Each structure stands twice: as structure tokens, then as C-alpha cells.
Short mmCIF file of C-alpha atoms in Angstrom, two decimals:
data_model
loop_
_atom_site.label_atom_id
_atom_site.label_comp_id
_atom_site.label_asym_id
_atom_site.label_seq_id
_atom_site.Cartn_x
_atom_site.Cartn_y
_atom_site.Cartn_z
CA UNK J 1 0.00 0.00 0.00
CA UNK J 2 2.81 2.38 1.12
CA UNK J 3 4.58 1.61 -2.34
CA UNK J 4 1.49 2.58 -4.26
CA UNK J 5 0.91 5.97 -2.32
CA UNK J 6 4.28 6.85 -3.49
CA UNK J 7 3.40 5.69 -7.45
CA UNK J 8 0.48 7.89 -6.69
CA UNK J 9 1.63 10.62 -9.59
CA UNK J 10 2.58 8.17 -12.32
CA UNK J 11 -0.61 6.33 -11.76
CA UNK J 12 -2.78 9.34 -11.91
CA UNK J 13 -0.55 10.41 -14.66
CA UNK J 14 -1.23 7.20 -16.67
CA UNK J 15 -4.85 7.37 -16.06
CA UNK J 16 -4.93 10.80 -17.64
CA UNK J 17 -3.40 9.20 -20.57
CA UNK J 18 -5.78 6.61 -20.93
CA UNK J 19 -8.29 8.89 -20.92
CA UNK J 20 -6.94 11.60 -23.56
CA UNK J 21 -6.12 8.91 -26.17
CA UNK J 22 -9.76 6.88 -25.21
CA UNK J 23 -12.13 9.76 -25.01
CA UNK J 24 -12.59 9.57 -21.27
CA UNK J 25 -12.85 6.49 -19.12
CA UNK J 26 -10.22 4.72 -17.29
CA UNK J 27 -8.45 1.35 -17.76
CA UNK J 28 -8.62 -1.55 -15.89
CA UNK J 29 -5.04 -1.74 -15.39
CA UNK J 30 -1.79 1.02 -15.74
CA UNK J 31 1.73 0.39 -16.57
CA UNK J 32 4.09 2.39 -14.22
CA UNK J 33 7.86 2.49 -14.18
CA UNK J 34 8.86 2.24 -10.98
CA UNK J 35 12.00 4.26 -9.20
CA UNK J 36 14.08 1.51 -9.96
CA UNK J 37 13.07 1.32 -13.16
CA UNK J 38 11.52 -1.66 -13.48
CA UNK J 39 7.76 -1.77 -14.96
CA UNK J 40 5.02 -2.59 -12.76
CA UNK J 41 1.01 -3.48 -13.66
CA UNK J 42 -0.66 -1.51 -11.27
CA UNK J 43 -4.57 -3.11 -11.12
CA UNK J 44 -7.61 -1.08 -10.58
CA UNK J 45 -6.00 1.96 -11.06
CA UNK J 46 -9.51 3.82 -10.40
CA UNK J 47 -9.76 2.03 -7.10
CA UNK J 48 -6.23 3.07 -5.61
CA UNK J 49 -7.30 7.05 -6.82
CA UNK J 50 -10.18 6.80 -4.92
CA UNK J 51 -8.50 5.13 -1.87
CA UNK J 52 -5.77 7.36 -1.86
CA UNK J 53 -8.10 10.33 -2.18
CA UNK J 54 -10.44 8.84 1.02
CA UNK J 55 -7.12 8.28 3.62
CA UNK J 56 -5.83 11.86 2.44
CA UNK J 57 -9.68 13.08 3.23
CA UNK J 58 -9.85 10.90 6.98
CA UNK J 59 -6.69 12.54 7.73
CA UNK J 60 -6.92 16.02 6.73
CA UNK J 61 -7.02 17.68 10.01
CA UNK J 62 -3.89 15.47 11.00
CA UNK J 63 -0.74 17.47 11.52
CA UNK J 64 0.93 14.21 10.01
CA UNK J 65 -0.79 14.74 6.36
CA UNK J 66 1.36 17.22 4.78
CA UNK J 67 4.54 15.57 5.67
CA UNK J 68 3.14 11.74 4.07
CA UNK J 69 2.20 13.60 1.20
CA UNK J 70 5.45 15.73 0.93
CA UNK J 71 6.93 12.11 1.56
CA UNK J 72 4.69 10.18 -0.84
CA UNK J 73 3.95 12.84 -3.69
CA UNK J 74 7.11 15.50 -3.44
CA UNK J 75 9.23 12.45 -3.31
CA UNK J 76 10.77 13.57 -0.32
CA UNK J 77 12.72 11.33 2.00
CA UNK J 78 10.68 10.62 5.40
CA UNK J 79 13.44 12.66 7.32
CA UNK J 80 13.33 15.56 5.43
CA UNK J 81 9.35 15.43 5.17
CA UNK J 82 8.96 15.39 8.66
CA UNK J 83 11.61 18.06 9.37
CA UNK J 84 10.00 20.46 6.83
CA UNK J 85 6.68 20.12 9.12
CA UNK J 86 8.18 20.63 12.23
CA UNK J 87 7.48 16.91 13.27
CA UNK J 88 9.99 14.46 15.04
CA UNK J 89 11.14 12.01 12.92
CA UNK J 90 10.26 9.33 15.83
CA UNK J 91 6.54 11.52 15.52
CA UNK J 92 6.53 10.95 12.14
CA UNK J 93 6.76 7.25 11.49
CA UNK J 94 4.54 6.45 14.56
CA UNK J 95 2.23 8.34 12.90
CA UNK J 96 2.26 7.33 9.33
CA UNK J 97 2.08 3.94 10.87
CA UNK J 98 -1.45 4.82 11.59
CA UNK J 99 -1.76 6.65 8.86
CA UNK J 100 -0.77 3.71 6.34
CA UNK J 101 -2.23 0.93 8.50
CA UNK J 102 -5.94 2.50 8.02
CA UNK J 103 -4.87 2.71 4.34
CA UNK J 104 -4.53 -0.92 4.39
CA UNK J 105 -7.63 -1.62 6.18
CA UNK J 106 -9.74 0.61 3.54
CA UNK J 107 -7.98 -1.57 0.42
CA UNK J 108 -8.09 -4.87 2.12
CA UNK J 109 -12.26 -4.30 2.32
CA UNK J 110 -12.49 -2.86 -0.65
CA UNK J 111 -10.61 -5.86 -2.02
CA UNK J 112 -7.92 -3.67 -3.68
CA UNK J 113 -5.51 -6.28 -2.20
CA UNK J 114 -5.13 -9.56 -0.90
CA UNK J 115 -3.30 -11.63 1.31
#
């Protein structure tokens, strides 16, 4: 989950694609290229936008938010994320534990992923 939140642009950005070259709509699955390069199927790309968009909304009067999405969308590291927002570094991962954890939950029911 964490590793999608931080393929959050390129997904949205292939989505976009899809939907400029289709006439609207969006595919069942996305192509990414990952950080290291490598190319990775990402599956129900509308279902991880709207997930992502529903933990960002349940945590939006969090002090924690701005530094995941520095982290996850500024592509950040977690240090410098957290010092930019004032919050311990300590803070910080205790807190996107929660933060990532109720992500998990929310894709897990929604069936997103599977174990």
C-alpha cells in the first residue's frame, strides 16, 4: 500500500493518458515504471485514486498529512518530510504507521488487495 501511495503521480498520470487517447474512461489496469526502473502493472487503477483520495480526506485535520504527502507525492525522504513540518522524525513514522495501516484496512475491504 505504502509503495502505491508513493506511485500515486505516475498512476494518476497514466490514467490521464488513458483517458486523452480513449475519449474519457479509465483502464482496468496502468503500466508504471517504478523508481528503480523496473515496470510494474498496477490493477484497478480507479480504485487506488479513490482510496488514496479517502485516507488523504480521513486525515486532513492530522498534523501528520502534509509531511506523508510531501513524503509520498514530493518524493521527499521521510526525514526531510517530517523536518520540513516541524514533526519528530520518531513523531513521524509512529504516525504514518497509523496513517498507512488504516490505508490498508480501507484496500483490504475494498478488495484492492489480498493476502
Amino acid at each position: 500500500v505504502m509503495r502505491r501511495f508513493r506511485q500515486k503521480l505516475r498512476i494518476e498520470k497514466e490514467v490521464r493518458g488513458f483517458g486523452r487517447s480513449h475519449g474519457g474512461g479509465v483502464p482496468d489496469s496502468v503500466v508504471i515504471v517504478s523508481y528503480s526502473g523496473n515496470r510494474v502493472e498496477v490493477k484497478n487503477p480507479a480504485g487506488w485514486l479513490k482510496l488514496f483520495a479517502d485516507c488523504y480526506g480521513a486525515f486532513k485535520d492530522d498534523d501528520v498529512l502534509p509531511a506523508i504527502k510531501e513524503w509520498c507525492d514530493g518524493c521527499k525522504s521521510a526525514t526531510v518530510a517530517a523536518e520540513l513540518n516541524g514533526i519528530a522524525h520518531r513523531v513521524f513514522y509512529e504516525r504514518s504507521k497509523m496513517f498507512f495501516g488504516y490505508a490498508l484496512g480501507l484496500a483490504v475491504e475494498r478488495k484492492i488487495v489480498r493476502f
